[in-house]
Coordinates of C-alpha atoms in Angstrom, one line a residue:
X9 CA -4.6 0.4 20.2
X10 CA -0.6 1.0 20.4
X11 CA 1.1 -1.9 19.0
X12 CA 4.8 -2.5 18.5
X13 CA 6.9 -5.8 17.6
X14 CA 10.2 -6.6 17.8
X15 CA 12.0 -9.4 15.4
X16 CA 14.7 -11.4 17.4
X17 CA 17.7 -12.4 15.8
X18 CA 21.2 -14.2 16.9
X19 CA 23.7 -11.9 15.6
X20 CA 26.6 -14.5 16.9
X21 CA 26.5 -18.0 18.8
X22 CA 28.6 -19.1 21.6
X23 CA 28.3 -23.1 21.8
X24 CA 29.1 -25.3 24.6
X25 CA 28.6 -29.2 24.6
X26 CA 28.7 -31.2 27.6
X27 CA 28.2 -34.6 28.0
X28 CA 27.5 -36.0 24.7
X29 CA 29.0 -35.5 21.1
X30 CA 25.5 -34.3 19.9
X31 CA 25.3 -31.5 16.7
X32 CA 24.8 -28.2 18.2
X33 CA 20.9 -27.3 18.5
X34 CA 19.2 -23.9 18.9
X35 CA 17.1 -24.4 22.1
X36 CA 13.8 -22.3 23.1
X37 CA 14.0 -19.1 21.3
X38 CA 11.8 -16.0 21.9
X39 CA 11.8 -14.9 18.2
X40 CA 9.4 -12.5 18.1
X41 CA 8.1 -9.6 21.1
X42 CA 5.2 -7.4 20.9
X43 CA 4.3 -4.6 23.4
X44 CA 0.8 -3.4 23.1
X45 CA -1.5 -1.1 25.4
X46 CA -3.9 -2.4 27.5
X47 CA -6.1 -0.7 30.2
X48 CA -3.4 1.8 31.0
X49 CA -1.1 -0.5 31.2
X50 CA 1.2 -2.5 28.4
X51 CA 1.3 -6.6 27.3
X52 CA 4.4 -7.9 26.5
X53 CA 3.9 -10.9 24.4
X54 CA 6.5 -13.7 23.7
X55 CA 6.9 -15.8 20.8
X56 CA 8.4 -18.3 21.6
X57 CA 9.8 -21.2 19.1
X58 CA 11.3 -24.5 19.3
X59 CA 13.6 -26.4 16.4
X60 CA 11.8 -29.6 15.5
X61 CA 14.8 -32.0 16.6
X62 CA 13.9 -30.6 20.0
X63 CA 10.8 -31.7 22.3
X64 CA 9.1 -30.4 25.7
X65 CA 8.2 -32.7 28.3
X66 CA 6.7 -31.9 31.7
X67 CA 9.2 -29.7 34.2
X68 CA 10.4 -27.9 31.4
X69 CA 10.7 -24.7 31.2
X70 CA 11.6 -20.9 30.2
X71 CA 12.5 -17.6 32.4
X72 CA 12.5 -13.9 31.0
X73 CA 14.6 -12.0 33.6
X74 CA 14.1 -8.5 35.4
X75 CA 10.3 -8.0 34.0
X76 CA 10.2 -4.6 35.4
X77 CA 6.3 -3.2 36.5
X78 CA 4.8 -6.8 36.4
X79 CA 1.3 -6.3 37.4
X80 CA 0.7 -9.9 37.8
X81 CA -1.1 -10.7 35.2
X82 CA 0.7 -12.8 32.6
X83 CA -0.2 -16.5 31.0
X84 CA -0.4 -18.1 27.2
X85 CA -2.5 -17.3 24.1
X86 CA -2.3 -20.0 20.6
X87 CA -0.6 -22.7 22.3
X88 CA 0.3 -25.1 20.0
X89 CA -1.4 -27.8 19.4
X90 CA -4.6 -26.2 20.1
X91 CA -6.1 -23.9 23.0
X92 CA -6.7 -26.9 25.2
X93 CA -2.9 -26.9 25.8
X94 CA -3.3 -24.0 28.0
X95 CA -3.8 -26.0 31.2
X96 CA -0.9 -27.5 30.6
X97 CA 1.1 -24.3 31.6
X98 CA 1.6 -22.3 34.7
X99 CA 3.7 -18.9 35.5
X100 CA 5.6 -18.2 38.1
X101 CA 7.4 -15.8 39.6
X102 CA 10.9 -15.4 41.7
X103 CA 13.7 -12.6 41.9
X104 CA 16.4 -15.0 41.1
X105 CA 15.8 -18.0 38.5
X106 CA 14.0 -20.1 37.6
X107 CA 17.7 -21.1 35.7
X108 CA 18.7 -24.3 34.2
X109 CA 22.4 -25.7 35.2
X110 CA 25.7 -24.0 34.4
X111 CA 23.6 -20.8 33.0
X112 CA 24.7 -17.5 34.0
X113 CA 22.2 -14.7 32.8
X114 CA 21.9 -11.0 34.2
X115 CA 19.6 -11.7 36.9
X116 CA 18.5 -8.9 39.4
X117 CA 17.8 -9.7 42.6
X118 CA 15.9 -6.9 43.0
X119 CA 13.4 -7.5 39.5
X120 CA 10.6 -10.2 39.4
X121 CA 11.7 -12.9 37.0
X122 CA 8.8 -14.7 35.0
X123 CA 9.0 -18.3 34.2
X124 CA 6.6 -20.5 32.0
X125 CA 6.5 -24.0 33.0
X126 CA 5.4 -27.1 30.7
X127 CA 3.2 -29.9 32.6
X128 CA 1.2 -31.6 29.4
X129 CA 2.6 -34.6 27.7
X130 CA 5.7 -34.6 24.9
X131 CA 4.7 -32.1 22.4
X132 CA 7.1 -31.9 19.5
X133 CA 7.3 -30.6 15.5
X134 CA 5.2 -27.4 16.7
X135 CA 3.5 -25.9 13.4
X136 CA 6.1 -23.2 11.7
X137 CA 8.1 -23.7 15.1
X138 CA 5.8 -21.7 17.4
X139 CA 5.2 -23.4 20.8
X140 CA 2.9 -20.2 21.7
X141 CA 2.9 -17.2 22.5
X142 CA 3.8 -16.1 25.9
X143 CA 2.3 -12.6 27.7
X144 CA 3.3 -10.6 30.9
X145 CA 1.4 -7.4 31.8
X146 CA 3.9 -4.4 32.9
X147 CA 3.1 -0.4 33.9
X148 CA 6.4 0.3 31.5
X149 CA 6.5 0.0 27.6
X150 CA 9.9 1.2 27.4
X151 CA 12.7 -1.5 25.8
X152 CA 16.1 -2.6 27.3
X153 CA 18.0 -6.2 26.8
X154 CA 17.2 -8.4 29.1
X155 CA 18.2 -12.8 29.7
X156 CA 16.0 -15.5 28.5
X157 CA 16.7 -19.1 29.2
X158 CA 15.2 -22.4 28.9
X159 CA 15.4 -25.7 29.5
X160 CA 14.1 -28.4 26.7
X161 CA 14.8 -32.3 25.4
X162 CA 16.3 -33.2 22.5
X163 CA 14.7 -36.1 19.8
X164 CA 17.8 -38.3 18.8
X165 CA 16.8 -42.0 19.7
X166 CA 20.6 -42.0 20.5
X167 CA 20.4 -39.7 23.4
X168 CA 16.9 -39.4 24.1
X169 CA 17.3 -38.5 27.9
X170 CA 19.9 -35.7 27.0
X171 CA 18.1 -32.0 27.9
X172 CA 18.8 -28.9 26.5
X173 CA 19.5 -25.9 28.2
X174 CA 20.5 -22.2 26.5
X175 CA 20.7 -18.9 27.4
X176 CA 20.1 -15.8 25.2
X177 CA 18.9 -12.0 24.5
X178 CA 15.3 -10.6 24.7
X179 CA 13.6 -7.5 25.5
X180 CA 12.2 -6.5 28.7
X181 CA 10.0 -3.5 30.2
X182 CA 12.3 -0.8 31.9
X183 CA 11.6 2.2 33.6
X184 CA 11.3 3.8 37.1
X185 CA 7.7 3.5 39.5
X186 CA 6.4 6.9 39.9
X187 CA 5.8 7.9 43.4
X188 CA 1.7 8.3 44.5
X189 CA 0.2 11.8 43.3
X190 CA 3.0 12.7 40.6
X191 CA 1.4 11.9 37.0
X192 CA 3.9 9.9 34.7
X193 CA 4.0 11.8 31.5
X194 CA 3.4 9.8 28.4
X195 CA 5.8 9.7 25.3
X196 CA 5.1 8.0 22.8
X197 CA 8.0 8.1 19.8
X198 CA 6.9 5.6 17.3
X199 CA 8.1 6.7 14.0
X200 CA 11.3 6.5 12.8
X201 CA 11.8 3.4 15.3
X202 CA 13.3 0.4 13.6
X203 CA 13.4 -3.3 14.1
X204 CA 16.6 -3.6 16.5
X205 CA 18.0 -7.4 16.2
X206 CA 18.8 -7.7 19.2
X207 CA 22.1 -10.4 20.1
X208 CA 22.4 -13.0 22.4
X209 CA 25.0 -15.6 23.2
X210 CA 23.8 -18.7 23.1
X211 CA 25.0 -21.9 25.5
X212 CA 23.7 -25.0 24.6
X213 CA 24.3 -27.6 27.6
X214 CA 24.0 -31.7 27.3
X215 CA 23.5 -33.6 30.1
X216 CA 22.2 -36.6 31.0
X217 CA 19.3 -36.5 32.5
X218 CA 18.7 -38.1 36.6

């Protein structure tokens, strides 16, 4: 089995707030992203963390944008608390959003978008951060920068209807659909590959919520 992972990291932070004199709070972050083969094809896999001053409740929500080659197959594996949590999430797909307000990421309307939504109870203080981790299915293995947003609540019992939303970097699958009856040649160039920290601003958004 191929395997690669990716380490995340914020190399600078661009912070907006809106609505509320609140400290500034990292929102849903995909920290980590592994790409593995499976059955000819490759798994993308998420992980995606969440600052304990932060909680999900039901509706919200996270989109990786332009998920090039989806096959259709994508869910979550080591939800946190426990694996019972996985009926409490469903994936969808769009060519434009899901986005939360005032958010502007690099959305092609031509590329399925994938978005994880949250429909269990409050879940907060996930253990080491992780709320799970998150896979999509694609024919391409190959990297390129790509949006993720989300869409969260924050935990002061001054504001506790204030939502979080935030916008930053990932990876996503790229490449181009070979046409019936040509065979896609396969290159694999693993050494000498480092871990690329790859830099996202970041909007963090207060608002009351309706």
């Amino acid at each position: 089995m191929l395997q690669r992972t990716w380490i995340m990291g914020l190399l600078g932070a661009g912070l907006v707030a809106v609505a509320v004199n609140a400290p500034a709070r990292a929102g849903l972050i995909p920290g980590t992203v592994t790409v593995q083969s499976e059955s000819g094809a490759w798994r993308w896999t998420y992980s995606v963390a969440m600052p304990k001053d932060m909680k999900l409740q039901a509706g919200d929500y996270f989109t990786v944008y332009d998920f090039k080659g989806f096959t259709g197959d994508a869910g979550v594996t080591s939800p946190f608390p426990d694996d019972s949590y996985k009926a409490n999430w469903t994936v969808s797909t769009s060519n434009l959003g899901k986005t939360p307000d005032r958010l502007s990421p690099d959305d092609d309307p031509n590329v399925t978008n994938l978005t994880w939504t949250y429909t269990g109870p409050d879940l907060v203080n996930p253990t080491g951060g992780s709320i799970g981790n998150f896979f999509a299915v694609s024919t391409f293995d190959k990297t390129a920068s790509g949006s993720f947003t989300g869409t969260t609540h924050i935990t002061d019992v001054n504001a506790p209807n204030y939502t979080d939303n935030n916008v930053t970097s990932t990876l996503v699958p790229t490449g181009t659909d070979v046409p019936p009856g040509v065979p896609e040649p396969t290159t694999l160039a693993l050494l000498g590959i480092g871990l690329p920290l790859v830099g996202g601003a970041r909007v963090l958004r207060r608002r009351r919520a309706a």
